[in-house]
Amino acid sequence: MTKTVIKVGMASCGIAAGARPVYEYLQEKLGDREDVEIKQVGCIGLCFREPLVEVEKDGSRIIYGEVDIESLDKIIEQHVLKGTPVKEKAIISDSFEAPENKTLDKQVRIVLRNTGIIDPTKIDEYLEREGYKGLTKALEMAPDAVIDEILESGLRGRGGAGFPTGLKWRFARKAAGDEKYVVCNADEGDPGAFMDRSVLEGDPHSVIEGMLICGYAIGAQHGIIYCRAEYPLAIKHLNIAIEQARERGFLGKNILGSGFDFDIYIKEGAGAFVCGEETALMASIEGKRGMPRPRPPFPANKGIFGKPTNINNVETLANVAWIILHGASEFNKYGTGKSRGTKVFALAGKIVKGGLVEVPMGMPLREVIFDVGGGIPGSKKFKAVQLGGPSGGCLPESELDTPVDYESINATGAIMGSGGMIVMDEDTCIVDVAKFFLSFVQNESCGKCPFCRIGTKRMLEILERICDGKGTPEDLTLLEDLAYKVKDGSLCGLGQTAPNPVLTTLKYFRHEYEAHVNDKKCPAKVCTNLIHYTIDPNTCIGCTKCARVCPVNAIEGQVKQPHKIDDSICVRCGQCKSVCPVKAISVE
Amino acid sequence: MTCVVNESTAGMQQILEGIIEKYRGKPGSTIGILSAIQEKFGYLPEEAMDYVSQSLNIPSAEIFGVASFYSMFRFKPEGKYVVRLCRGTACHVQGSWLIGEQLQRHLGIEEGGTTEDGLFSLHYVACLGCCSLAPVMMVNGTVHGRLTPDKAVEVLESYRLEGKE
């Protein structure tokens, strides 16, 4: 008799959505049955339906979404014990129509090939799915042949800049020195991007294997994973994976009898966005302030502790073993132009199916957002999509036919970045978003270059003026002028790209800036100094709900009498509007 | 998590020696040492940084320079419950600033502050990576998602009850 396998999505996001009590309940009810195996797996990407429980029984596979204890009882009773799936809770099924079947159809999973499928704390499950076969194959090849294969695949850095990975490896191989380093950049700091976390939590061995292949190709002995401290579960799973890889002889001396020595340790970051920049990252690994330095010398020649160093990000490395095992031509059949393979995007914001998706490069933005992501919730209108985090830009509806590849996205003024895709609807104020990103980079600027340190501060002040209704038409000119100066006057990627959110919004949404400046209006009704809440006395039924919810007691009125908002006290939090049963409260 | 230890100087030295010994001779260990100290004391006491400086012969300006560069390090004791409100992009477009304002009003502290009873500290952080549950906040190690201003206050009140027990 084959076992029934039950998998619970237990990445950070799943746990946050309540997966732990679900897992514990399953253990309590079914833990001692020999015909049932209960597993903790990573994130399959359907975050909007979390907590997720997958049941594999009698050769069929069904994923249940938004599982709570009540529905779990039903799933155990009907499906696990009696073999009849609970159709109304199923979101994915290989045997009948289920609402999210199509969400996965358009995806191609190379990076996410194992996340949500295997238990990341068990190396055997990774081995069962071709784990370490890429390494085995690489060790039989000459190091230069490994580099050629990666070059031919067209793999480019997935952390943002898109530099050809094979070329980077070649530079590091050619660099003189007996001692070399491979660094995995797991300092995923872009607000809105979480694919690296998901891979590290759900499939840590794929990253370790990628680092091993890189180490072999460039002739390195040391591997360092620089992981942000905000990802405790990722660090835990990495530690387990490294330990298991050592036990099985994939890490350490004379790996698989090849004579190749390589080991990996983890270095935790301490909270600094700029440390995602490679020279700052190296300074941080050396225990210093994470300040970028000019290049050359490039890390390939003079990296950590002065030794040749190759730095790749998590997603890039997770592709490597697959490419070596399946061949460059299998990889580069996906994609378009100079952008080959797939890209993982983190869909979030005002989108129906928020989560992680992996699609072939070249898919138009519209298809990613509306077909894979399910579009905008409610009957709201799409306004913009923000790509590339604080270094990227906001694109309007008219740019939605842009294919997701490095060159096409760069041409719009945004960047691919690490793959954060935040969707905004008509209720999002674009000037406020620009202000948000500016305040982020302002905070995170290391302070080395005056233009980045002071220029972004001045830009932020201008944006604050505009949002407060005190902006002048000259402010827009000044803002644009400063933006270009900050770009030109900064040493590293942070400063050079910091103005992008402002420049793209000025390019595509100038009318919204002008409404703030000329008409002193915020069209999205977000900027607090430009909006006022009022109660229509003819509609108000005096139910007192608004007065009770108001956090600053700005609403007065007797029961069953029309209420009134004191505008001088009101903090524009909008809670009154959201509780009013008769829609008597409006904002102008 | 963070447990505030009120050690006598001698006791503190003993703890620090234990931490420093683990890292002595390993280059690039400053951040690791500081993290270990913070884990032990809940923050970075000035005397502790001075002690590390003398013991490892690193100027204390350099130690403080590193500590003040990274947002994770604190120079004051934290509250029993450390509230980290996510101010990432996804949380922002879902209205996390309203939650921040509500929490500040409710706790009577500014961002970065600690309540007088030592129960809560409030911090705004860059991104917790739970974007599809936005807006989110983390209280000690636990993430709470899909918040509204009201729900966030409710969550804190449940911790307050737990803290009094």
PDB file of N, CA and C in Angstrom, chain B residues 3 11-12 19-20 27 33 37 55 61 65 70 78 81-82 97 100 114 130 132 145-147 158-159:
ATOM      1  N   CYS B   3      16.908  39.059  26.273  1.00  0.00           N
ATOM      2  CA  CYS B   3      16.652  39.028  27.703  1.00  0.00           C
ATOM      3  C   CYS B   3      17.628  40.015  28.324  1.00  0.00           C
ATOM      4  N   GLY B  11      30.505  40.268  36.335  1.00  0.00           N
ATOM      5  CA  GLY B  11      29.674  39.284  35.639  1.00  0.00           C
ATOM      6  C   GLY B  11      29.638  39.568  34.156  1.00  0.00           C
ATOM      7  N   MET B  12      29.515  40.857  33.819  1.00  0.00           N
ATOM      8  CA  MET B  12      29.471  41.243  32.412  1.00  0.00           C
ATOM      9  C   MET B  12      30.784  40.861  31.721  1.00  0.00           C
ATOM     10  N   ILE B  19      32.292  35.413  24.905  1.00  0.00           N
ATOM     11  CA  ILE B  19      31.942  35.757  23.518  1.00  0.00           C
ATOM     12  C   ILE B  19      33.212  36.026  22.706  1.00  0.00           C
ATOM     13  N   ILE B  20      34.099  36.845  23.278  1.00  0.00           N
ATOM     14  CA  ILE B  20      35.298  37.264  22.534  1.00  0.00           C
ATOM     15  C   ILE B  20      36.181  36.051  22.216  1.00  0.00           C
ATOM     16  N   PRO B  27      39.511  36.864  11.505  1.00  0.00           N
ATOM     17  CA  PRO B  27      39.352  38.206  10.948  1.00  0.00           C
ATOM     18  C   PRO B  27      37.882  38.485  10.602  1.00  0.00           C
ATOM     19  N   ILE B  33      30.581  39.501  16.926  1.00  0.00           N
ATOM     20  CA  ILE B  33      30.735  39.754  18.361  1.00  0.00           C
ATOM     21  C   ILE B  33      29.619  40.673  18.858  1.00  0.00           C
ATOM     22  N   ILE B  37      26.697  39.932  21.653  1.00  0.00           N
ATOM     23  CA  ILE B  37      26.503  40.767  22.855  1.00  0.00           C
ATOM     24  C   ILE B  37      25.048  41.227  22.933  1.00  0.00           C
ATOM     25  N   SER B  55      39.987  44.637  24.717  1.00  0.00           N
ATOM     26  CA  SER B  55      40.384  43.239  24.661  1.00  0.00           C
ATOM     27  C   SER B  55      40.969  42.859  23.300  1.00  0.00           C
ATOM     28  N   ALA B  61      36.137  53.813  18.673  1.00  0.00           N
ATOM     29  CA  ALA B  61      35.422  54.556  17.621  1.00  0.00           C
ATOM     30  C   ALA B  61      35.071  53.623  16.464  1.00  0.00           C
ATOM     31  N   GLY B  65      31.519  52.728  15.301  1.00  0.00           N
ATOM     32  CA  GLY B  65      31.257  53.029  13.894  1.00  0.00           C
ATOM     33  C   GLY B  65      30.535  51.886  13.213  1.00  0.00           C
ATOM     34  N   TYR B  70      24.757  49.697  11.239  1.00  0.00           N
ATOM     35  CA  TYR B  70      23.742  48.679  10.939  1.00  0.00           C
ATOM     36  C   TYR B  70      22.498  48.889  11.799  1.00  0.00           C
ATOM     37  N   GLU B  78      15.567  47.313  25.125  1.00  0.00           N
ATOM     38  CA  GLU B  78      14.302  47.236  24.397  1.00  0.00           C
ATOM     39  C   GLU B  78      13.169  46.829  25.328  1.00  0.00           C
ATOM     40  N   TYR B  81       8.218  43.337  24.498  1.00  0.00           N
ATOM     41  CA  TYR B  81       7.730  42.980  23.159  1.00  0.00           C
ATOM     42  C   TYR B  81       8.252  43.998  22.154  1.00  0.00           C
ATOM     43  N   VAL B  82       9.031  43.510  21.202  1.00  0.00           N
ATOM     44  CA  VAL B  82       9.568  44.408  20.185  1.00  0.00           C
ATOM     45  C   VAL B  82       8.673  44.311  18.948  1.00  0.00           C
ATOM     46  N   TRP B  97       1.220  52.989   6.846  1.00  0.00           N
ATOM     47  CA  TRP B  97       1.502  54.200   7.619  1.00  0.00           C
ATOM     48  C   TRP B  97       0.350  54.516   8.582  1.00  0.00           C
ATOM     49  N   GLY B 100       0.991  52.483  11.570  1.00  0.00           N
ATOM     50  CA  GLY B 100       2.073  53.090  12.341  1.00  0.00           C
ATOM     51  C   GLY B 100       1.554  54.237  13.192  1.00  0.00           C
ATOM     52  N   THR B 114      10.290  53.257  23.463  1.00  0.00           N
ATOM     53  CA  THR B 114       9.834  52.158  24.314  1.00  0.00           C
ATOM     54  C   THR B 114       8.846  52.722  25.334  1.00  0.00           C
ATOM     55  N   CYS B 130       7.042  39.262   3.697  1.00  0.00           N
ATOM     56  CA  CYS B 130       5.741  38.569   3.705  1.00  0.00           C
ATOM     57  C   CYS B 130       4.734  39.418   2.943  1.00  0.00           C
ATOM     58  N   SER B 132       2.730  39.267   0.506  1.00  0.00           N
ATOM     59  CA  SER B 132       1.370  38.935   0.093  1.00  0.00           C
ATOM     60  C   SER B 132       0.411  38.923   1.280  1.00  0.00           C
ATOM     61  N   GLY B 145      -0.196  39.170   9.985  1.00  0.00           N
ATOM     62  CA  GLY B 145      -0.460  39.728   8.666  1.00  0.00           C
ATOM     63  C   GLY B 145      -1.883  40.208   8.483  1.00  0.00           C
ATOM     64  N   ARG B 146      -2.139  40.773   7.287  1.00  0.00           N
ATOM     65  CA  ARG B 146      -3.458  41.292   6.893  1.00  0.00           C
ATOM     66  C   ARG B 146      -4.041  42.200   7.969  1.00  0.00           C
ATOM     67  N   LEU B 147      -3.233  43.183   8.388  1.00  0.00           N
ATOM     68  CA  LEU B 147      -3.627  44.043   9.500  1.00  0.00           C
ATOM     69  C   LEU B 147      -4.480  45.213   9.052  1.00  0.00           C
ATOM     70  N   SER B 158      -3.438  41.800  23.101  1.00  0.00           N
ATOM     71  CA  SER B 158      -3.342  40.393  23.507  1.00  0.00           C
ATOM     72  C   SER B 158      -1.958  40.109  24.100  1.00  0.00           C
ATOM     73  N   TYR B 159      -0.931  40.804  23.590  1.00  0.00           N
ATOM     74  CA  TYR B 159       0.398  40.648  24.191  1.00  0.00           C
ATOM     75  C   TYR B 159       0.444  41.297  25.573  1.00  0.00           C
TER      76      TYR B 159
END
